[in-house]
Amino acid sequence: MNANFGAAVVAAPDAAAVAAIPVPEYYRGAVLLEEDQHMFDDIPLAEREPAKALHVRDVPTPEPGPGEALIAVMASAVNYNTVWSALFAPVPTFSFLRRYARTGDLAARHAQPYHVIGSDLAGVVLRTGPGVQRWRPGDRVVAHCLSVQLQHPDGHDDSMLDPEQRIWGYETNFGGLADLALVNANQLMPKATHLTWEEAASPGLVNSTVYRQLVSPHGAGMRLGDNVLIWGAAGGLGSFAVQYALCGGATPICVVSSPEKAEVCRRMGAEAVIDREAEAYRFWRDETTQDPREWRRFGQRIRELTGGDDVDIVFEHPGRETFGASVYVARRGGTVVTCASTSGYEHQFDNRHLWMSLKRIVGTHFANYREAWQANRLVVRGRIHPTLSVTYPLDDVGQAVDDLHRNRHQGKVGVLCLATAEGGGVEDPELRQRHLTAINRFRPPAGCAA
């Protein structure tokens, strides 16, 4: 794609001018290839290298159908589903695309021998399909990743219960790690005017996920004064959970894996921080046996930080490695709210600590449009801030994904697409200046390498 294309889209003065810009027949995207989907079959998950599966190449541009929009993507970000996609685990994503294609009509386009991945974006509406009323060419937008048509009755109370809901860029094609992306119009939300393209792209998936997981009545329903244990508190999900706890009058107890990540949590305003590596918590004696003594030691450490209280909510996403401890440390009547399972999906816990203490386990998965809109509104108003730490060009997307896979990251890892340099897209510099310290909390200090 011509390097001037993105600049022309951003500079266009109105909808008519954007609509007059020719849409290229091909665009650059981060793709997985169907022919590669078994390349890691004999390699243990921890030893797989996602960069070997990712390719940046040109693919044909899809035309937006009814209710769809084609977006000129200025920036995107990587998430754990990006890692899973590139590891072809737990299953290759091409099985999702084939299943979606069997539903017929426009969905058939998604079964390609390539998969353009990515579930975040910030960019400009380039074209809209028939029936799109709220958005028009030239609108600056971000996208949440729930793809759903709402043709089943189960989705109309909560669209996450629709049996045909999918995660865009993971279970669908034409995702956000690309110069163009195809979305449903009901995925779009306004871009925060005080943020750069790469900053605005980074909260989408994780911010909405955390809103549902912690704040929504579909999740933990966090209340003023709650103690909230947050695993991976300096990571993509955890860094937003810390912000929501502080913003909502709760007390976050942050669990991290290094002094550097502990300092990031303190910069966000958290006071109770546990460095699990420094304190040498080992919840498993071996691959098959957990150690309840470590659960008890961990629970005692939490009570030292809370003044003797157990936690009301455990914000769970590591999964197998931590789940037994999570169930144990939640207070009587408390809630473990879980998603993701980045360390493994098969959770083991002592059910006596659940049933006899009347605790709850609540599963959550991303967010519905209303929850995503509310979460984005907090970003737009400067109440919740991006946690971007480093940004790579699209050509280096393999390195970005590997950073996440190896846990070398803090907060979110961004990717520039049509934007050729960081810093573009700011429309409200005054609001930005008021929040600049918070926006840059996850950036390395000046003079330090990323």
Short mmCIF file of C-alpha atoms in Angstrom, two decimals:
data_model
loop_
_atom_site.label_atom_id
_atom_site.label_comp_id
_atom_site.label_asym_id
_atom_site.label_seq_id
_atom_site.Cartn_x
_atom_site.Cartn_y
_atom_site.Cartn_z
CA MET A 1 0.00 0.00 0.00
CA ASN A 2 1.24 3.50 -0.84
CA ALA A 3 2.94 5.12 2.17
CA ASN A 4 0.98 8.31 1.52
CA PHE A 5 -2.39 6.59 1.75
CA GLY A 6 -2.72 6.90 5.53
CA ALA A 7 -1.63 10.53 5.51
CA ALA A 8 -4.21 11.33 2.84
CA VAL A 9 -7.00 9.69 4.85
CA VAL A 10 -6.10 11.59 8.03
CA ALA A 11 -5.72 14.92 6.17
CA ALA A 12 -9.02 14.66 4.29
CA PRO A 13 -11.26 17.55 5.46
CA ASP A 14 -14.65 15.84 5.34
CA ALA A 15 -16.57 12.66 4.61
CA ALA A 16 -16.79 13.41 0.89
CA ALA A 17 -13.03 13.82 0.64
CA VAL A 18 -12.40 10.49 2.39
CA ALA A 19 -14.99 8.77 0.23
CA ALA A 20 -13.18 10.11 -2.86
CA ILE A 21 -9.89 8.41 -1.90
CA PRO A 22 -9.59 5.20 -3.96
CA VAL A 23 -9.59 2.01 -1.91
CA PRO A 24 -6.57 -0.14 -2.79
CA GLU A 25 -7.20 -3.61 -4.17
CA TYR A 26 -4.70 -5.11 -1.71
CA TYR A 27 -3.51 -4.16 1.75
CA ARG A 28 -0.75 -5.18 4.15
CA GLY A 29 -1.65 -7.39 7.09
CA ALA A 30 -0.18 -9.68 9.74
CA VAL A 31 -1.32 -13.09 8.59
CA LEU A 32 -1.19 -16.73 9.55
CA LEU A 33 -1.16 -19.27 6.72
CA GLU A 34 -3.38 -22.33 6.69
CA GLU A 35 -0.49 -24.39 5.30
CA ASP A 36 1.52 -23.63 8.47
CA GLN A 37 -1.10 -24.59 11.04
CA HIS A 38 0.62 -27.85 12.02
CA MET A 39 4.17 -26.48 12.09
CA PHE A 40 4.34 -26.62 15.91
CA ASP A 41 2.52 -29.92 16.47
CA ASP A 42 5.54 -31.73 17.97
CA ILE A 43 6.88 -28.73 19.90
CA PRO A 44 5.88 -28.00 23.54
CA LEU A 45 3.85 -24.82 23.91
CA ALA A 46 6.52 -22.97 25.92
CA GLU A 47 9.12 -23.63 23.23
CA ARG A 48 7.07 -22.45 20.25
CA GLU A 49 8.14 -19.22 18.57
CA PRO A 50 5.12 -17.21 17.39
CA ALA A 51 7.21 -14.97 15.14
CA LYS A 52 7.91 -17.97 12.90
CA ALA A 53 4.20 -18.35 12.16
CA LEU A 54 3.48 -14.66 11.47
CA HIS A 55 3.90 -13.14 8.01
CA VAL A 56 3.36 -9.56 6.89
CA ARG A 57 2.07 -9.62 3.33
CA ASP A 58 -0.51 -8.13 0.98
CA VAL A 59 -4.00 -9.65 0.84
CA PRO A 60 -7.13 -8.71 -1.15
CA THR A 61 -9.28 -5.92 0.26
CA PRO A 62 -12.79 -7.05 1.30
CA GLU A 63 -15.77 -4.89 0.40
CA PRO A 64 -17.98 -3.93 3.34
CA GLY A 65 -21.40 -5.55 3.22
CA PRO A 66 -24.61 -4.51 4.98
CA GLY A 67 -23.89 -3.25 8.48
CA GLU A 68 -20.12 -3.34 7.99
CA ALA A 69 -17.36 -0.75 7.79
CA LEU A 70 -13.89 -0.74 6.24
CA ILE A 71 -11.38 1.03 8.48
CA ALA A 72 -8.04 2.61 7.62
CA VAL A 73 -6.04 1.32 10.59
CA MET A 74 -3.53 3.79 11.99
CA ALA A 75 -2.46 1.59 14.91
CA SER A 76 -3.30 -1.67 16.63
CA ALA A 77 -2.05 -3.73 19.60
CA VAL A 78 -1.32 -7.33 20.55
CA ASN A 79 -3.26 -9.42 23.05
CA TYR A 80 -3.01 -12.94 24.37
CA ASN A 81 -5.38 -14.12 21.68
CA THR A 82 -2.77 -12.86 19.21
CA VAL A 83 -0.24 -15.11 20.93
CA TRP A 84 -2.62 -18.10 20.91
CA SER A 85 -3.32 -17.49 17.21
CA ALA A 86 0.37 -17.49 16.31
CA LEU A 87 1.06 -20.60 18.43
CA PHE A 88 -1.86 -22.43 16.78
CA ALA A 89 -3.04 -23.25 20.29
CA PRO A 90 -5.24 -24.46 21.80
CA VAL A 91 -6.51 -25.04 18.23
CA PRO A 92 -5.56 -23.41 14.92
CA THR A 93 -7.79 -20.43 14.23
CA PHE A 94 -8.61 -21.75 10.75
CA SER A 95 -11.12 -24.08 12.39
CA PHE A 96 -12.94 -20.97 13.68
CA LEU A 97 -12.94 -19.40 10.23
CA ARG A 98 -14.34 -22.53 8.54
CA ARG A 99 -17.05 -22.86 11.18
CA TYR A 100 -18.01 -19.20 10.73
CA ALA A 101 -18.04 -19.53 6.93
CA ARG A 102 -20.58 -22.36 7.16
CA THR A 103 -23.15 -19.90 8.50
CA GLY A 104 -23.34 -18.55 4.93
CA ASP A 105 -23.72 -15.24 3.11
CA LEU A 106 -21.02 -12.68 3.99
CA ALA A 107 -19.46 -15.03 6.52
CA ALA A 108 -18.23 -17.25 3.69
CA ARG A 109 -15.54 -14.64 2.89
CA HIS A 110 -13.80 -15.37 6.19
CA ALA A 111 -12.62 -18.87 5.19
CA GLN A 112 -9.41 -17.96 3.41
CA PRO A 113 -6.03 -19.75 3.25
CA TYR A 114 -4.76 -16.81 5.32
CA HIS A 115 -5.98 -15.26 8.55
CA VAL A 116 -5.46 -11.54 9.18
CA ILE A 117 -5.36 -11.44 12.96
CA GLY A 118 -5.65 -8.70 15.62
CA SER A 119 -8.45 -7.58 17.93
CA ASP A 120 -7.63 -3.88 18.51
CA LEU A 121 -7.52 -0.82 16.28
CA ALA A 122 -7.64 2.94 16.12
CA GLY A 123 -8.23 4.51 12.74
CA VAL A 124 -10.52 6.27 10.30
CA VAL A 125 -13.74 5.01 8.71
CA LEU A 126 -12.95 4.59 5.02
CA ARG A 127 -16.16 3.06 3.66
CA THR A 128 -19.47 1.87 5.10
CA GLY A 129 -21.83 -0.78 3.78
CA PRO A 130 -25.59 -0.48 3.26
CA GLY A 131 -27.62 0.25 6.38
CA VAL A 132 -24.84 1.90 8.42
CA GLN A 133 -26.29 5.10 9.87
CA ARG A 134 -24.22 6.15 12.88
CA TRP A 135 -20.81 6.24 11.19
CA ARG A 136 -19.51 7.79 7.99
CA PRO A 137 -16.19 8.11 6.15
CA GLY A 138 -13.70 10.29 8.02
CA ASP A 139 -14.89 9.41 11.53
CA ARG A 140 -12.02 8.70 13.91
CA VAL A 141 -12.81 5.50 15.74
CA VAL A 142 -11.65 2.62 17.85
CA ALA A 143 -13.17 -0.85 17.68
CA HIS A 144 -14.13 -3.37 20.32
CA CYS A 145 -13.76 -7.01 19.34
CA LEU A 146 -17.24 -8.50 19.78
CA SER A 147 -18.56 -9.62 16.41
CA VAL A 148 -22.25 -10.50 16.60
CA GLN A 149 -25.32 -10.11 14.38
CA LEU A 150 -27.92 -10.55 17.17
CA GLN A 151 -30.22 -12.82 15.18
CA HIS A 152 -30.69 -15.24 18.07
CA PRO A 153 -33.01 -14.36 20.99
CA ASP A 154 -30.44 -15.34 23.62
CA GLY A 155 -28.26 -12.39 22.65
CA HIS A 156 -30.81 -9.67 23.23
CA ASP A 157 -30.52 -9.51 27.02
CA ASP A 158 -26.73 -9.80 26.87
CA SER A 159 -25.07 -10.12 23.46
CA MET A 160 -22.24 -12.17 25.00
CA LEU A 161 -24.82 -14.97 25.41
CA ASP A 162 -25.59 -15.05 21.70
CA PRO A 163 -24.48 -18.47 20.39
CA GLU A 164 -23.08 -16.77 17.27
CA GLN A 165 -20.92 -14.18 19.05
CA ARG A 166 -17.27 -14.26 18.03
CA ILE A 167 -14.07 -12.41 18.80
CA TRP A 168 -13.09 -10.32 15.78
CA GLY A 169 -9.58 -10.95 14.54
CA TYR A 170 -9.40 -14.26 16.39
CA GLU A 171 -12.54 -16.16 15.43
CA THR A 172 -13.10 -13.99 12.34
CA ASN A 173 -10.84 -12.79 9.55
CA PHE A 174 -9.80 -9.26 8.48
CA GLY A 175 -8.53 -8.24 11.93
CA GLY A 176 -6.80 -5.12 13.20
CA LEU A 177 -3.08 -5.91 12.77
CA ALA A 178 -3.20 -4.53 9.25
CA ASP A 179 -3.45 -1.35 7.20
CA LEU A 180 -7.17 -1.99 6.63
CA ALA A 181 -9.72 -3.89 8.69
CA LEU A 182 -13.30 -5.04 8.21
CA VAL A 183 -15.64 -4.67 11.20
CA ASN A 184 -19.32 -4.63 12.00
CA ALA A 185 -20.54 -1.07 12.50
CA ASN A 186 -21.72 -2.07 15.99
CA GLN A 187 -18.07 -2.58 16.94
CA LEU A 188 -17.17 1.07 16.48
CA MET A 189 -16.73 3.69 19.21
CA PRO A 190 -15.32 7.24 19.22
CA LYS A 191 -11.56 7.64 19.49
CA ALA A 192 -10.37 9.64 22.51
CA THR A 193 -9.30 13.03 21.15
CA HIS A 194 -6.42 13.47 23.61
CA LEU A 195 -4.68 10.22 22.73
CA THR A 196 -2.33 9.30 19.90
CA TRP A 197 -3.32 6.60 17.46
CA GLU A 198 -1.20 3.98 19.18
CA GLU A 199 -2.41 4.95 22.66
CA ALA A 200 -6.05 4.91 21.57
CA ALA A 201 -5.67 1.48 19.94
CA SER A 202 -4.21 -0.19 23.01
CA PRO A 203 -7.08 -0.25 25.58
CA GLY A 204 -9.84 -1.81 23.45
CA LEU A 205 -9.91 -5.52 24.24
CA VAL A 206 -8.44 -5.41 27.73
CA ASN A 207 -10.32 -2.33 28.92
CA SER A 208 -13.70 -3.73 27.91
CA THR A 209 -12.85 -7.16 29.32
CA VAL A 210 -11.89 -5.68 32.69
CA TYR A 211 -14.98 -3.47 32.82
CA ARG A 212 -17.23 -6.52 32.48
CA GLN A 213 -15.09 -8.67 34.75
CA LEU A 214 -14.89 -6.22 37.64
CA VAL A 215 -17.57 -3.53 37.32
CA SER A 216 -20.51 -4.99 35.43
CA PRO A 217 -23.26 -6.96 37.20
CA HIS A 218 -22.40 -9.69 34.68
CA GLY A 219 -19.04 -9.94 36.46
CA ALA A 220 -17.96 -9.30 40.03
CA GLY A 221 -20.06 -6.15 40.56
CA MET A 222 -17.22 -4.43 42.43
CA ARG A 223 -18.35 -2.08 45.21
CA LEU A 224 -16.87 0.83 47.12
CA GLY A 225 -14.47 -0.49 49.77
CA ASP A 226 -13.88 -3.93 48.25
CA ASN A 227 -10.45 -5.53 48.50
CA VAL A 228 -9.50 -6.85 45.05
CA LEU A 229 -6.62 -9.25 44.46
CA ILE A 230 -5.21 -8.63 40.97
CA TRP A 231 -2.91 -11.18 39.38
CA GLY A 232 -0.45 -9.83 36.81
CA ALA A 233 -1.23 -6.31 37.93
CA ALA A 234 1.31 -4.67 35.60
CA GLY A 235 0.19 -6.62 32.52
CA GLY A 236 -2.42 -5.88 29.88
CA LEU A 237 -5.51 -6.95 31.85
CA GLY A 238 -4.14 -6.34 35.33
CA SER A 239 -3.07 -2.76 34.70
CA PHE A 240 -6.66 -1.84 33.83
CA ALA A 241 -8.00 -3.79 36.80
CA VAL A 242 -5.79 -1.69 39.10
CA GLN A 243 -7.16 1.51 37.56
CA TYR A 244 -10.78 0.38 37.89
CA ALA A 245 -10.27 -0.64 41.50
CA LEU A 246 -8.76 2.73 42.39
CA CYS A 247 -11.30 4.67 40.32
CA GLY A 248 -14.18 2.75 41.95
CA GLY A 249 -13.08 3.21 45.56
CA ALA A 250 -11.77 -0.33 46.02
CA THR A 251 -8.34 -1.39 47.30
CA PRO A 252 -6.20 -3.30 44.79
CA ILE A 253 -3.76 -5.92 46.10
CA CYS A 254 -1.35 -6.22 43.19
CA VAL A 255 0.56 -9.39 42.39
CA VAL A 256 3.56 -8.94 40.08
CA SER A 257 6.73 -10.79 39.12
CA SER A 258 9.51 -8.19 39.40
CA PRO A 259 10.51 -4.99 41.26
CA GLU A 260 10.05 -3.03 38.03
CA LYS A 261 6.46 -4.19 37.70
CA ALA A 262 5.85 -3.46 41.38
CA GLU A 263 7.01 0.12 40.78
CA VAL A 264 4.60 0.50 37.86
CA CYS A 265 1.72 -0.47 40.17
CA ARG A 266 2.82 2.10 42.73
CA ARG A 267 2.95 4.75 40.02
CA MET A 268 -0.69 3.95 39.29
CA GLY A 269 -1.49 4.63 42.95
CA ALA A 270 -1.58 1.11 44.42
CA GLU A 271 -0.03 0.66 47.86
CA ALA A 272 -0.43 -3.09 48.47
CA VAL A 273 1.95 -4.94 46.16
CA ILE A 274 3.24 -8.53 46.31
CA ASP A 275 6.29 -9.49 44.24
CA ARG A 276 5.61 -13.20 43.94
CA GLU A 277 9.09 -13.97 42.62
CA ALA A 278 10.88 -12.09 45.39
CA GLU A 279 8.71 -13.80 48.00
CA ALA A 280 9.15 -17.16 46.23
CA TYR A 281 5.56 -18.36 46.10
CA ARG A 282 5.36 -21.80 44.49
CA PHE A 283 1.79 -23.03 44.38
CA TRP A 284 2.71 -26.34 42.73
CA ARG A 285 5.14 -28.88 44.20
CA ASP A 286 5.36 -30.57 40.82
CA GLU A 287 3.31 -30.83 37.62
CA THR A 288 0.46 -32.68 39.32
CA THR A 289 0.48 -31.60 42.98
CA GLN A 290 -0.46 -28.23 44.47
CA ASP A 291 0.90 -27.01 47.80
CA PRO A 292 -1.83 -25.74 50.19
CA ARG A 293 0.86 -24.50 52.57
CA GLU A 294 1.77 -21.91 49.95
CA TRP A 295 -1.91 -20.91 49.64
CA ARG A 296 -1.94 -20.28 53.40
CA ARG A 297 1.32 -18.33 53.31
CA PHE A 298 -0.04 -16.23 50.46
CA GLY A 299 -3.30 -15.61 52.31
CA GLN A 300 -1.40 -14.48 55.40
CA ARG A 301 0.62 -12.03 53.29
CA ILE A 302 -2.59 -10.58 51.86
CA ARG A 303 -4.02 -10.08 55.37
CA GLU A 304 -0.82 -8.28 56.39
CA LEU A 305 -1.43 -5.81 53.58
CA THR A 306 -5.17 -5.35 54.18
CA GLY A 307 -5.11 -5.01 57.95
CA GLY A 308 -6.40 -8.51 58.55
CA ASP A 309 -9.04 -8.84 55.82
CA ASP A 310 -9.37 -11.44 53.10
CA VAL A 311 -10.16 -10.23 49.60
CA ASP A 312 -13.71 -9.70 48.38
CA ILE A 313 -12.82 -10.29 44.73
CA VAL A 314 -10.04 -12.21 43.01
CA PHE A 315 -9.34 -10.94 39.50
CA GLU A 316 -8.27 -14.21 37.84
CA HIS A 317 -6.70 -14.66 34.45
CA PRO A 318 -3.49 -16.78 34.81
CA GLY A 319 -5.65 -19.89 35.27
CA ARG A 320 -4.08 -23.23 36.10
CA GLU A 321 -1.00 -21.91 37.92
CA THR A 322 -2.90 -19.70 40.37
CA PHE A 323 -6.51 -20.87 40.49
CA GLY A 324 -6.23 -23.09 43.57
CA ALA A 325 -4.68 -20.21 45.50
CA SER A 326 -7.34 -17.81 44.20
CA VAL A 327 -10.21 -19.92 45.47
CA TYR A 328 -8.49 -20.33 48.84
CA VAL A 329 -7.73 -16.64 49.50
CA ALA A 330 -11.15 -15.22 48.58
CA ARG A 331 -13.12 -14.28 51.68
CA ARG A 332 -16.16 -16.21 52.86
CA GLY A 333 -18.89 -15.25 50.39
CA GLY A 334 -16.31 -13.72 48.05
CA THR A 335 -16.02 -13.95 44.28
CA VAL A 336 -13.38 -15.34 41.95
CA VAL A 337 -14.01 -13.82 38.51
CA THR A 338 -12.10 -15.51 35.74
CA CYS A 339 -11.17 -15.24 32.08
CA ALA A 340 -8.26 -16.04 29.75
CA SER A 341 -6.31 -18.79 31.62
CA THR A 342 -2.96 -17.80 30.14
CA SER A 343 -1.05 -20.46 32.12
CA GLY A 344 -3.48 -23.28 31.29
CA TYR A 345 -7.19 -24.01 31.00
CA GLU A 346 -7.48 -27.01 33.32
CA HIS A 347 -8.08 -25.45 36.74
CA GLN A 348 -7.73 -27.43 39.96
CA PHE A 349 -8.92 -26.27 43.37
CA ASP A 350 -10.07 -27.69 46.69
CA ASN A 351 -13.85 -27.47 46.46
CA ARG A 352 -14.20 -27.44 50.26
CA HIS A 353 -12.91 -23.87 50.25
CA LEU A 354 -15.57 -22.95 47.70
CA TRP A 355 -18.69 -24.72 48.90
CA MET A 356 -18.16 -24.54 52.66
CA SER A 357 -17.30 -20.84 52.52
CA LEU A 358 -20.09 -19.95 50.07
CA LYS A 359 -17.76 -18.46 47.49
CA ARG A 360 -18.61 -17.92 43.83
CA ILE A 361 -16.71 -18.50 40.61
CA VAL A 362 -17.92 -16.25 37.79
CA GLY A 363 -16.76 -16.72 34.22
CA THR A 364 -16.57 -13.67 31.97
CA HIS A 365 -15.61 -13.27 28.33
CA PHE A 366 -14.92 -9.88 26.76
CA ALA A 367 -17.97 -7.54 26.95
CA ASN A 368 -21.18 -6.59 25.22
CA TYR A 369 -21.45 -3.37 23.20
CA ARG A 370 -22.92 -1.38 26.09
CA GLU A 371 -20.14 -2.45 28.46
CA ALA A 372 -17.47 -1.74 25.84
CA TRP A 373 -19.01 1.69 25.16
CA GLN A 374 -19.05 2.55 28.88
CA ALA A 375 -15.44 1.41 29.23
CA ASN A 376 -14.40 3.49 26.21
CA ARG A 377 -16.26 6.52 27.56
CA LEU A 378 -14.05 6.42 30.65
CA VAL A 379 -11.00 6.55 28.38
CA VAL A 380 -12.50 9.41 26.36
CA ARG A 381 -13.10 11.37 29.59
CA GLY A 382 -9.60 10.76 30.91
CA ARG A 383 -10.73 8.65 33.86
CA ILE A 384 -9.06 5.45 32.65
CA HIS A 385 -5.74 5.68 30.82
CA PRO A 386 -3.90 3.55 28.27
CA THR A 387 -1.07 1.41 29.59
CA LEU A 388 1.06 1.39 26.46
CA SER A 389 4.72 0.62 27.15
CA VAL A 390 6.27 0.04 23.72
CA THR A 391 5.22 0.24 20.09
CA TYR A 392 6.54 -1.68 17.09
CA PRO A 393 5.98 -1.14 13.36
CA LEU A 394 3.74 -3.70 11.69
CA ASP A 395 6.76 -5.27 9.98
CA ASP A 396 8.04 -6.22 13.46
CA VAL A 397 4.75 -7.65 14.73
CA GLY A 398 6.46 -11.00 15.38
CA GLN A 399 8.67 -9.35 18.00
CA ALA A 400 5.65 -7.68 19.60
CA VAL A 401 3.86 -11.02 19.92
CA ASP A 402 6.98 -12.74 21.24
CA ASP A 403 7.31 -10.05 23.95
CA LEU A 404 3.86 -11.00 25.19
CA HIS A 405 4.52 -14.74 24.90
CA ARG A 406 7.72 -14.45 26.98
CA ASN A 407 6.21 -12.00 29.50
CA ARG A 408 8.81 -9.36 28.66
CA HIS A 409 6.14 -6.68 28.51
CA GLN A 410 4.44 -4.27 30.88
CA GLY A 411 0.93 -3.03 30.13
CA LYS A 412 0.13 -3.16 26.42
CA VAL A 413 2.35 -3.60 23.37
CA GLY A 414 1.28 -1.44 20.44
CA VAL A 415 1.75 -1.79 16.68
CA LEU A 416 1.87 1.03 14.12
CA CYS A 417 0.01 0.24 10.90
CA LEU A 418 -0.71 3.13 8.50
CA ALA A 419 0.76 5.58 11.02
CA THR A 420 4.44 5.82 10.14
CA ALA A 421 5.56 7.28 13.47
CA GLU A 422 4.30 7.57 17.03
CA GLY A 423 2.56 10.70 18.26
CA GLY A 424 -0.08 11.34 15.59
CA GLY A 425 -3.82 11.64 16.00
CA VAL A 426 -4.03 14.07 18.96
CA GLU A 427 -6.89 16.57 18.59
CA ASP A 428 -7.15 17.89 22.16
CA PRO A 429 -3.63 18.76 23.38
CA GLU A 430 -4.99 20.62 26.43
CA LEU A 431 -6.78 17.54 27.80
CA ARG A 432 -3.73 15.47 26.93
CA GLN A 433 -1.44 17.74 28.92
CA ARG A 434 -3.64 17.38 32.00
CA HIS A 435 -3.25 13.59 31.88
CA LEU A 436 0.20 13.25 30.36
CA THR A 437 1.84 11.74 33.45
CA ALA A 438 -0.83 9.04 33.68
CA ILE A 439 -0.70 8.37 29.93
CA ASN A 440 3.05 7.79 30.11
CA ARG A 441 3.15 5.70 33.30
CA PHE A 442 4.11 2.51 31.48
CA ARG A 443 6.68 4.12 29.22
CA PRO A 444 10.34 3.54 30.12
CA PRO A 445 12.00 6.58 31.76
CA ALA A 446 13.75 8.96 29.41
CA GLY A 447 17.19 7.66 28.52
CA CYS A 448 16.30 4.03 29.26
CA ALA A 449 15.91 1.34 26.65
CA ALA A 450 12.43 -0.06 26.14
#
